[in-house]
Coordinates of C-alpha atoms in Angstrom, one line a residue:
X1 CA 77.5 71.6 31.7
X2 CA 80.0 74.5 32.7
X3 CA 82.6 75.2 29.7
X4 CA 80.4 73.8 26.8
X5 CA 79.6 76.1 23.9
X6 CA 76.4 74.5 22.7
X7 CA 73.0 72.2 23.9
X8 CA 70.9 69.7 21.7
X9 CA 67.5 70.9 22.0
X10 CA 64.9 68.4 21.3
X11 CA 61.1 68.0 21.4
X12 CA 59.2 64.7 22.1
X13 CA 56.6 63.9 20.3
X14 CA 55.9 60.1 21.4
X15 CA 55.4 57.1 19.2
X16 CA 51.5 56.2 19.7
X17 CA 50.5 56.4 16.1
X18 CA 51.1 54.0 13.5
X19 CA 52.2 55.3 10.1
X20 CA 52.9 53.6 6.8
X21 CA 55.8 51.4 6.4
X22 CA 58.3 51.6 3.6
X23 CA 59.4 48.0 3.7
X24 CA 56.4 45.7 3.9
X25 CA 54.2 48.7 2.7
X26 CA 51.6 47.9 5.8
X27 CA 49.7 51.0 6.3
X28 CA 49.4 51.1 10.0
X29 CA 52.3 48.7 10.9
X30 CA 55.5 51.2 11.6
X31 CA 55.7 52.2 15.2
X32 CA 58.2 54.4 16.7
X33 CA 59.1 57.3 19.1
X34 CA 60.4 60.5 17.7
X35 CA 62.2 63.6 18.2
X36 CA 62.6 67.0 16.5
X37 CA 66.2 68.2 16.9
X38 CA 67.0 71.9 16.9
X39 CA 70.1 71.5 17.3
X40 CA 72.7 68.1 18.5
X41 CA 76.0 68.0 19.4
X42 CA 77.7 65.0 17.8
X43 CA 78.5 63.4 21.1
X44 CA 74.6 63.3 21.8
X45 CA 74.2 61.6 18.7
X46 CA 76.8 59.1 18.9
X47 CA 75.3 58.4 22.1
X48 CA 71.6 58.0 20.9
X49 CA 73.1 56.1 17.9
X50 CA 74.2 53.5 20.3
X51 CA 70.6 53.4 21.6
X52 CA 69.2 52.8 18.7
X53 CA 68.1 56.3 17.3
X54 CA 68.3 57.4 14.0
X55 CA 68.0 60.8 12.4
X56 CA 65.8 61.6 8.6
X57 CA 66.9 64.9 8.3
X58 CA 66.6 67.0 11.5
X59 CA 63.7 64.1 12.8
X60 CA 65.2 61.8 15.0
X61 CA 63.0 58.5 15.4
X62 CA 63.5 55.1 17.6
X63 CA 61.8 52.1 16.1
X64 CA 59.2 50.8 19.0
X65 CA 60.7 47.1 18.3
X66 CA 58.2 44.8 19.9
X67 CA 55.7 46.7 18.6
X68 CA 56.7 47.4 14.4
X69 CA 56.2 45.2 11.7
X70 CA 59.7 45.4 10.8
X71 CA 61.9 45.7 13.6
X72 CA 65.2 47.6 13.0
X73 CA 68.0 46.4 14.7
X74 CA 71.4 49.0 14.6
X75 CA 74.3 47.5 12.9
X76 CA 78.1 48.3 13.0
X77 CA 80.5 46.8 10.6
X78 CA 84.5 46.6 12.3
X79 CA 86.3 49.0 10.0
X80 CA 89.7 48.2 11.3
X81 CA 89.4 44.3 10.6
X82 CA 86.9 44.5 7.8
X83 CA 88.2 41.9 4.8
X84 CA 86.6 42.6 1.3
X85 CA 84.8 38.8 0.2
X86 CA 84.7 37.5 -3.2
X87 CA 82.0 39.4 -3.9
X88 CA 83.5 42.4 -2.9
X89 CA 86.3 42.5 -5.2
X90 CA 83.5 41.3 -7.6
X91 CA 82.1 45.4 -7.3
X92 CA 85.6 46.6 -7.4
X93 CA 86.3 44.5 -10.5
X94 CA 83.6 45.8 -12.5
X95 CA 84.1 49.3 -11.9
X96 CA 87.8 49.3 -12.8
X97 CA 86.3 47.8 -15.7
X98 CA 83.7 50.4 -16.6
X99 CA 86.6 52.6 -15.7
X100 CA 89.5 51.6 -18.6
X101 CA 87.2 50.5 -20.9
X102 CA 83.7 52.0 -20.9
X103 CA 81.7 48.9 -20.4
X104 CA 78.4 48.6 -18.7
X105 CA 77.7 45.7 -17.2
X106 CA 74.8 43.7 -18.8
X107 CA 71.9 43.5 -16.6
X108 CA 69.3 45.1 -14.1
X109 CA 70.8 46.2 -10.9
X110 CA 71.8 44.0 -8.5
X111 CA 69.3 45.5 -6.1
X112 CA 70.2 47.0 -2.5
X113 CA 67.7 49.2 -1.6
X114 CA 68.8 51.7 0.8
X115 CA 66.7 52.9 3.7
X116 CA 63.4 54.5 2.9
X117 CA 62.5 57.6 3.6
X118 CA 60.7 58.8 6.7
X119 CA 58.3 60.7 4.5
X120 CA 55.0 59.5 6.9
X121 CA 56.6 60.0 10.2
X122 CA 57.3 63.4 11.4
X123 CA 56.8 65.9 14.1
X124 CA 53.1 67.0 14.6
X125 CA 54.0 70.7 15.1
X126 CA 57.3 72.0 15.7
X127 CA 57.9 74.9 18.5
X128 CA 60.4 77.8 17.4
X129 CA 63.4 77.6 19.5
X130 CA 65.6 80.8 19.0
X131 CA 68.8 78.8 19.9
X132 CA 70.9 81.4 20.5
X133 CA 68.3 82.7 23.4
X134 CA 69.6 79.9 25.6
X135 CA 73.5 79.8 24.2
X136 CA 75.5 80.5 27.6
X137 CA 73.6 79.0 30.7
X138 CA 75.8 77.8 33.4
X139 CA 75.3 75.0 36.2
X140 CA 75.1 78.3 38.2
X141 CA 71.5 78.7 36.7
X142 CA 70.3 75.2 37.4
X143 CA 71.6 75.3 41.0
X144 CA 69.6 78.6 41.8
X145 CA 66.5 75.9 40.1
X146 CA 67.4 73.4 42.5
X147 CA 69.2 74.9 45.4
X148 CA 72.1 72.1 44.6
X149 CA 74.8 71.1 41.8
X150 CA 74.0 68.9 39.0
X151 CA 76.6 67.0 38.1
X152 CA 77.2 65.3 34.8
X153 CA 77.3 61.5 34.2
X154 CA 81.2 60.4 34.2
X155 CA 80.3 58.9 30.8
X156 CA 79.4 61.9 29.4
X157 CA 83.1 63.9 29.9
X158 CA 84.6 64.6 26.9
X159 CA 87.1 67.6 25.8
X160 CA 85.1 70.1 24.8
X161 CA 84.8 71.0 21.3
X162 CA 84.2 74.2 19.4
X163 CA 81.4 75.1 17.0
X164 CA 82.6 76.2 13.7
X165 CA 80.1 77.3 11.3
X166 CA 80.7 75.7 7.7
X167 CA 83.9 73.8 6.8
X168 CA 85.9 72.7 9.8
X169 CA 89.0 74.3 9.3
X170 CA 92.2 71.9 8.8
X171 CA 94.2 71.1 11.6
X172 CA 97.6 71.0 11.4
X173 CA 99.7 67.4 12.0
X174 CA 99.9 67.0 15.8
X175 CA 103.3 67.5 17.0
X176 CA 106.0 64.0 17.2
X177 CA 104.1 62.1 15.1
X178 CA 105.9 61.7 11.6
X179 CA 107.4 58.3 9.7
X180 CA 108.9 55.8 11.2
X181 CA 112.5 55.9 10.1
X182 CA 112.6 51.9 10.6
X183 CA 110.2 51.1 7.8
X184 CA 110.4 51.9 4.3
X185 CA 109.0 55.3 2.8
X186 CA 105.6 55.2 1.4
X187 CA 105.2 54.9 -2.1
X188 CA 102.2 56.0 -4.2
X189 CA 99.6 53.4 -5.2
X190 CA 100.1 53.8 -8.8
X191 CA 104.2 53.1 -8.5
X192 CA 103.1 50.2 -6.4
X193 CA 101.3 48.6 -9.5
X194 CA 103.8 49.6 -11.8
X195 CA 106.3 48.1 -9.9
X196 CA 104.6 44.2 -9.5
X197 CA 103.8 44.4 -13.4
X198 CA 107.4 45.2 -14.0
X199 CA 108.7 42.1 -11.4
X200 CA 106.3 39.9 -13.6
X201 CA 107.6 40.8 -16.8
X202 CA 111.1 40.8 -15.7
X203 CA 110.1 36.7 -14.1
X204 CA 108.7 35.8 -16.9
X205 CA 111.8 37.3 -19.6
X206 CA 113.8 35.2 -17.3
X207 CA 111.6 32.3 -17.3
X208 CA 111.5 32.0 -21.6
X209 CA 115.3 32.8 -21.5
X210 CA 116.3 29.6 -19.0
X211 CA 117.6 32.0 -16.5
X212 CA 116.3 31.0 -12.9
X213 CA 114.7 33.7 -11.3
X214 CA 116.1 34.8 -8.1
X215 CA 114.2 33.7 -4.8
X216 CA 111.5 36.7 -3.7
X217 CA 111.0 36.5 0.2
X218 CA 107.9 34.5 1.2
X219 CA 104.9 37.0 1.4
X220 CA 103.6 37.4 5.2
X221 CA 100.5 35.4 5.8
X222 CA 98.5 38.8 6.6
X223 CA 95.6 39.6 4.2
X224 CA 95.6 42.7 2.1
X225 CA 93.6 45.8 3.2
X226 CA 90.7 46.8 1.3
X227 CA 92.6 50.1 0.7
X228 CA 95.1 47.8 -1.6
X229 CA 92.1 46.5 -3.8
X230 CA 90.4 49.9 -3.9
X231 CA 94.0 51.2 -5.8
X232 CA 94.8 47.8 -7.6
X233 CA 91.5 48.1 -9.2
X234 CA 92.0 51.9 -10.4
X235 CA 93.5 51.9 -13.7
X236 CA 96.5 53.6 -14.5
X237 CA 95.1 55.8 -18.1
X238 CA 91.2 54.9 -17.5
X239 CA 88.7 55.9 -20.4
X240 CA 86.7 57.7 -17.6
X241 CA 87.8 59.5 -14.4
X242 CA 86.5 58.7 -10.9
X243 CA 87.3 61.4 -8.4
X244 CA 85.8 61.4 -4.5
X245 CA 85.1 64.5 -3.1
X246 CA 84.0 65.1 0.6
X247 CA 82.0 68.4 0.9
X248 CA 80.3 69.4 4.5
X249 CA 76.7 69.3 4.3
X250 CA 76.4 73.3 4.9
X251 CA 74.9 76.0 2.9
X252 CA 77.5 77.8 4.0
X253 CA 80.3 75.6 2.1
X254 CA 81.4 76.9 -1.1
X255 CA 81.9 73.6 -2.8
X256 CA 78.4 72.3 -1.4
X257 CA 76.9 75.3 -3.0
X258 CA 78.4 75.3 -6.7
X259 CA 77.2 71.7 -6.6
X260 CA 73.9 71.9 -5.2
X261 CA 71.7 72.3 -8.5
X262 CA 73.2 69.0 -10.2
X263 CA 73.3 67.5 -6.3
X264 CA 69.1 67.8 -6.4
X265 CA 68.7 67.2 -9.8
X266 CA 70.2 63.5 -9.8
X267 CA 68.5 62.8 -6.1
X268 CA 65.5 63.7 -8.1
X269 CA 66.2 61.4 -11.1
X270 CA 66.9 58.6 -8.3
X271 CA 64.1 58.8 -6.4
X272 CA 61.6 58.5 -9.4
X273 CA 63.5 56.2 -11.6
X274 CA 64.7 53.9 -8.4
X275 CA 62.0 53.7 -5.7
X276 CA 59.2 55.9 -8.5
X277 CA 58.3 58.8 -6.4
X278 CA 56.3 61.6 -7.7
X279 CA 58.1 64.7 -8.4
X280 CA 56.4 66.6 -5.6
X281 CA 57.8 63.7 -3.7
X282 CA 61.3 64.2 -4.9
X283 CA 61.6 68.0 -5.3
X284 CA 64.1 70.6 -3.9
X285 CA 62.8 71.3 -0.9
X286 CA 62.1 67.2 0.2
X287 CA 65.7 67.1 -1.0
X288 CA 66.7 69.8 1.3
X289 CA 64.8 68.7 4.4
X290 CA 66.1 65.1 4.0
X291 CA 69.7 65.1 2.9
X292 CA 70.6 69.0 3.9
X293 CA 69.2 70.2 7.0
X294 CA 71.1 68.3 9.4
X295 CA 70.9 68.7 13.3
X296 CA 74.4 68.2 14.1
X297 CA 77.0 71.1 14.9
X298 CA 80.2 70.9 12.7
X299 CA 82.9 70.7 15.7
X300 CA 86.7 70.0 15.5
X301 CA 88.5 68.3 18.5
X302 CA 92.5 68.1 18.8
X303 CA 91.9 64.6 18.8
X304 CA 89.6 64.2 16.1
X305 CA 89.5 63.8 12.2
X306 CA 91.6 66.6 10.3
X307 CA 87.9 66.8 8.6
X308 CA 86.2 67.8 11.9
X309 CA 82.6 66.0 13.1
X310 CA 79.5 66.4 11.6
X311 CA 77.4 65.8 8.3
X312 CA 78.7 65.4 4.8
X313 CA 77.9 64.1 1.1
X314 CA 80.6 62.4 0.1
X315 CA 80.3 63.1 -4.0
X316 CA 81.7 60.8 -7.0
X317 CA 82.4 62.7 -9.7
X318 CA 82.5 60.8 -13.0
X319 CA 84.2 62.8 -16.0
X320 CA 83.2 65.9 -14.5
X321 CA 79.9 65.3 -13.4
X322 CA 78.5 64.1 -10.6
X323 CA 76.9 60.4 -10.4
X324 CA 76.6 59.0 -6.7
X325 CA 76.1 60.7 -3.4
X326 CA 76.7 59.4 -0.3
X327 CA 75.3 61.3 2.6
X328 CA 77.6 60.4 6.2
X329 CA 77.6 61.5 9.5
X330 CA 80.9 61.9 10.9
X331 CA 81.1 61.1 14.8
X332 CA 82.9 60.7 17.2
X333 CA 83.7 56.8 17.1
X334 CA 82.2 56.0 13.7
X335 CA 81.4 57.1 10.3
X336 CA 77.8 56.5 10.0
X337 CA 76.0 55.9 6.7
X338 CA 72.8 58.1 6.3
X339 CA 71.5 57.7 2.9
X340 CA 72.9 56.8 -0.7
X341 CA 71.4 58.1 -4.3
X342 CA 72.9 57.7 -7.5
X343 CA 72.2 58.4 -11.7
X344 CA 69.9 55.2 -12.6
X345 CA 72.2 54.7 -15.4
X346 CA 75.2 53.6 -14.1
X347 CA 72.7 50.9 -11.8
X348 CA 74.7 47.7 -13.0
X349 CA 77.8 48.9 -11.3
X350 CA 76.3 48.2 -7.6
X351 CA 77.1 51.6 -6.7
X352 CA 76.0 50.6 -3.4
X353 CA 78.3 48.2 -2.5
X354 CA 80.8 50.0 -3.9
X355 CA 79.9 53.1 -2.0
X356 CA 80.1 51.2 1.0
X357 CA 83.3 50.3 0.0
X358 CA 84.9 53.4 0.1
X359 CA 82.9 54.6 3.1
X360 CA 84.4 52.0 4.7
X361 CA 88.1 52.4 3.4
X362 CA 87.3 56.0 4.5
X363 CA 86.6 55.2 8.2
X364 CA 90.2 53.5 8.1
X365 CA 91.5 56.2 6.8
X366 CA 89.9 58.8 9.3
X367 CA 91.1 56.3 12.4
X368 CA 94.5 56.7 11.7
X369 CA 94.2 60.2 12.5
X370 CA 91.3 59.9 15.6
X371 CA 92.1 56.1 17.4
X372 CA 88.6 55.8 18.6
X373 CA 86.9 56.2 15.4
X374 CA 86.9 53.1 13.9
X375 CA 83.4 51.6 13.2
X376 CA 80.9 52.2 10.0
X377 CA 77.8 52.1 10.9
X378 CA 75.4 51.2 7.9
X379 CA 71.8 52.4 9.4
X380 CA 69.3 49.4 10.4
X381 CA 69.5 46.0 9.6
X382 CA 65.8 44.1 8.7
X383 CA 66.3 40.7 8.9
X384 CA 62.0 40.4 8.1
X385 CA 62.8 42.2 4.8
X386 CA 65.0 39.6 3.1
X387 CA 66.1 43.0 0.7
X388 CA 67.9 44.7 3.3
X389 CA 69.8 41.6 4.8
X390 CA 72.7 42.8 2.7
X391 CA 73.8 44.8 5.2
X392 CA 74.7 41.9 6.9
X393 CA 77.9 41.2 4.4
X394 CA 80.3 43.2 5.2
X395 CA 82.0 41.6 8.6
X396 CA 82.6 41.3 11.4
X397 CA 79.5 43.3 12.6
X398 CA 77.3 43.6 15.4
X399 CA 73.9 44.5 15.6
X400 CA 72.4 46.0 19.2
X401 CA 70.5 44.7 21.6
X402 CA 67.0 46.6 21.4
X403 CA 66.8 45.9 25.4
X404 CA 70.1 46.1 27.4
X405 CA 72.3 48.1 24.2
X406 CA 75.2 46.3 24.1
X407 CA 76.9 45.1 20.9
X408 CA 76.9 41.3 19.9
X409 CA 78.2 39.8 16.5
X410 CA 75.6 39.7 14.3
X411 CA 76.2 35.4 13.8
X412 CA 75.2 35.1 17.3
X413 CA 71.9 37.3 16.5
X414 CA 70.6 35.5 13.7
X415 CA 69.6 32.8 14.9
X416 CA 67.1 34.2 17.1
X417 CA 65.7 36.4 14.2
X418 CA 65.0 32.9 12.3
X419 CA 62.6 32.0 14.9
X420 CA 61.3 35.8 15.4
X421 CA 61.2 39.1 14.2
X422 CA 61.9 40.5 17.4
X423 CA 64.4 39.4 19.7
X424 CA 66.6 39.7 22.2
X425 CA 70.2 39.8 21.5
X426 CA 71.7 39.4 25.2
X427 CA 70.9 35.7 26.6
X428 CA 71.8 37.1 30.2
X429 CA 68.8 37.1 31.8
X430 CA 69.4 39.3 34.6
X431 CA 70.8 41.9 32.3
X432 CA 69.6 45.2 32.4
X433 CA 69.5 48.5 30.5
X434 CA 72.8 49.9 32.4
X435 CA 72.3 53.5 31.1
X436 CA 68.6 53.9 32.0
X437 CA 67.7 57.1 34.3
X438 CA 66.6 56.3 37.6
X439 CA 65.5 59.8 38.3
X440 CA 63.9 61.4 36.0
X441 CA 64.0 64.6 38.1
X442 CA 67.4 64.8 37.1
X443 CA 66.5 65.3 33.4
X444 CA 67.1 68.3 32.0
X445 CA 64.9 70.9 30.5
X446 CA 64.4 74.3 28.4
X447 CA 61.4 76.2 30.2
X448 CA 61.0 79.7 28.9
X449 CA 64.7 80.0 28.1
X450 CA 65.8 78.5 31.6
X451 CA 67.9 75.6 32.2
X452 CA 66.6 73.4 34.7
X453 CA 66.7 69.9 35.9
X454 CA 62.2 68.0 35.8
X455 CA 62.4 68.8 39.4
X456 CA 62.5 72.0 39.4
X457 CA 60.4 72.4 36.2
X458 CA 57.4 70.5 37.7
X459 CA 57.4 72.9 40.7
X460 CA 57.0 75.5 38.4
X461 CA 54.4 74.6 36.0
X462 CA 51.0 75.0 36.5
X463 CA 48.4 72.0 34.4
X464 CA 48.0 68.6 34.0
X465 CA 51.4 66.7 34.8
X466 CA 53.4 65.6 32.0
X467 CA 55.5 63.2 34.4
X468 CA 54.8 59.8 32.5
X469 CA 55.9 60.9 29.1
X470 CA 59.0 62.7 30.4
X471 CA 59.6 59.2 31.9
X472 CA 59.3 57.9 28.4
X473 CA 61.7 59.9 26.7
X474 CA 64.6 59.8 30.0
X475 CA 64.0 55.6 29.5
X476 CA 64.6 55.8 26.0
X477 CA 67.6 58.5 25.2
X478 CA 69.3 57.1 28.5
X479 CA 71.1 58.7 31.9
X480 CA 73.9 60.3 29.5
X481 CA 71.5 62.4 27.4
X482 CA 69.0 62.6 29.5
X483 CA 71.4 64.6 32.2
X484 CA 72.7 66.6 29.0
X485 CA 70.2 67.3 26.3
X486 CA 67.8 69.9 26.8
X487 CA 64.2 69.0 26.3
X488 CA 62.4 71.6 25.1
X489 CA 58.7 72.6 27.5
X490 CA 56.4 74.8 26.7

């Protein structure tokens, strides 16, 4: 704890009650434990990501699995060795098409709902925790709780990381690192294309004129990246411009701000045209709970992104105005795909897909400047909904094991969801949750703007015991969290 600059503060609320499910519409059917966030650090959410958590908003929920109608399994596509399929360059086809030449595709939408909003499921009541009332406690003040040190998990040390309010500033290029004066410069995308169409006109010149065309080196057998497609299919004077802009998720950007209006106004026009919410259902300040207020600090790390950590809406700006949002979290060791909404007119281009696309030709480009963040994680995968298997295309992937949380390729996992809707990913049977918290006493927790470790806190309070749902939440965030998030008491 010493030396870090900020807590996640979180309140439990359980997962007894069913609620209405957005996928098979059962009224009663969705099950799952839940969290309010005050506040997260990004390394607490990468590492309750990788136990299956998800955030709507500043909720953080955990799908009960053996208990849901449809359970949602977390999947993780490979960035790094991710090849674009037929289909793939399908998307990319058509928008470089719509692009030079203006031409809708014919059609409905190819359909790819994204995940549904948490709009039943929420916190019951939500305590007001003045954050900066408990910004500075030191392991001094949990050892004066407990008489003794606690120590962190070795898992959980990291380099600690500064809070920066709004826009992460821009790092400068880390020192020795430059081009490699044994390959060939780089050379923009654009002269790149140039360049082939001119070494086919000049083969086939000498092809009509009997002239035999010198020999070319044989091409290596390696497949191109998806960044090559993503550029091959941009054209060179398109009818419409596409530009990608990456704005943080803060009310305190500039660049979020002077986009905001036209930001809610198309999330609105999605919502109603796409999935035919009401417009109290779709409003401003649904928009701004859901896709705004967002848990996580904005941090910059020396090692990390020259964009910093945290949450963003990646915007695509068509002609000038905006057409597709894509809402990411930025984390440590993936880019992680939190919701998508788009103008219902430009449907037929699979914006989707083609979002996901990018996202994922983003987390490429992000890795080369932080090694260890190199996955895209695309939410849950429902293999009982046959609409969102989808997410199962882009490979190689994973999806986690809802009882030991480890990874395993998703080919290996299906299977066992053609016989079930829940199962178990790991066939070892003696495997084991390795992260779960053997004493709880160790959790921590925020009593009347004290640090403390359960222990200590159960000696204190005064009431019925509150032992066995404690218990619940250390299982189910893990020995990591549960030794570093605070969990707010009253």
């Amino acid at each position: 704890m010493a030396g870090n600059s900020s807590y996640t503060i979180v309140e439990y609320f359980g997962g007894d009650d069913g609620y209405r499910c957005g996928y098979c519409k059962n009224e009663k059917g969705n099950f799952s434990h839940g969290m309010w966030s005050h506040t997260m650090t990004v390394q607490d959410y990468q590492d309750l990501v990788d136990r299956g958590w998800r955030r709507s908003g500043k909720y953080v929920y955990k799908p009960i699995m053996n208990k849901t109608c449809c359970p949602q399994y977390t999947i993780r596509c490979h960035a790094l060795n991710f090849q674009p399929t037929k289909s793939n360059k399908k998307i990319l086809k058509k928008m470089s098409k719509f692009l030079s030449k203006g031409e809708l595709p014919a059609g409905q939408r190819d359909g790819e709902p994204m995940d549904s909003i948490f709009e039943e499921v929420g916190p019951r009541q939500v305590a007001k925790v003045c954050v900066s009332e408990v910004e500075g406690p030191a392991v001094t003040d949990i050892e004066k709780e407990t008489g003794e040190a606690i120590s962190e998990h070795p898992e959980s040390t990291r380099k600690d990381t500064a809070s920066v309010p709004g826009r992460p500033p821009v790092t400068t290029p880390k020192p020795g690192i430059g081009a490699d004066p044994t390959r060939p410069p780089c050379r923009k995308a654009k002269d790149l294309r140039k360049a082939r169409r001119l070494q086919k006109e000049q083969m086939r010149q000498q092809a009509a004129s009997g002239v035999s065309a010198p020999i070319i080196p044989a091409r290596n057998n390696q497949p191109r990246p998806l960044e090559d497609f993503i550029s091959d299919m941009l054209p060179d004077s398109p009818l419409h411009s596409l530009e990608v802009r990456l704005v943080p998720a803060s009310f305190e950007d500039p660049q979020f701000m002077a986009s905001y209006e036209q930001s809610v106004a198309l999330y609105s026009r999605y919502q109603m045209a796409i999935h035919g919410d009401a417009p109290s259902e779709c409003n401003e300040s649904e928009f701004r709970r859901f896709l705004c207020d967002s848990p996580l600090e904005a941090q910059s790390s020396p090692d990390g992104p020259d964009v910093g950590y945290g949450s963003f809406h990646q915007q695509y700006w068509l002609d000038g105005r905006i057409v597709a949002v894509g809402v990411i979290d930025i984390l440590p060791t993936c880019v992680s795909s939190v919701y998508l909404y788009y103008h219902p007119d430009f449907a037929s281009l699979s914006l989707g897909s083609y979002s996901a696309l990018r996202e994922i030709a983003f987390t490429r480009q992000l890795q080369k400047q932080s090694a260890k963040l190199s996955h895209y994680y695309l939410g849950f995968y429902i293999h009982s909904c046959p609409k969102m298997r989808y997410k199962g295309q882009y490979q190689p992937s994973d999806l986690l094991c809802p009882e030991t949380y480890v990874w395993v390729p998703t080919e290996q996992c299906l299977p066992h969801l053609e016989k079930a809707r829940y199962a178990r990913f790991n066939q070892d049977p003696d495997a084991g949750d390795a992260r779960m918290l053997k004493d709880v006493g160790r959790a921590l927790v925020l009593y009347r703007r004290t640090v403390m470790p359960y222990a200590a806190y159960s000696r204190k309070r005064k009431g019925a015991s509150d032992e066995t749902e404690v218990t619940q939440y250390a299982s189910l965030v893990g020995q990591v969290c549960a030794e570093r998030i605070l969990l707010y008491r009253t």
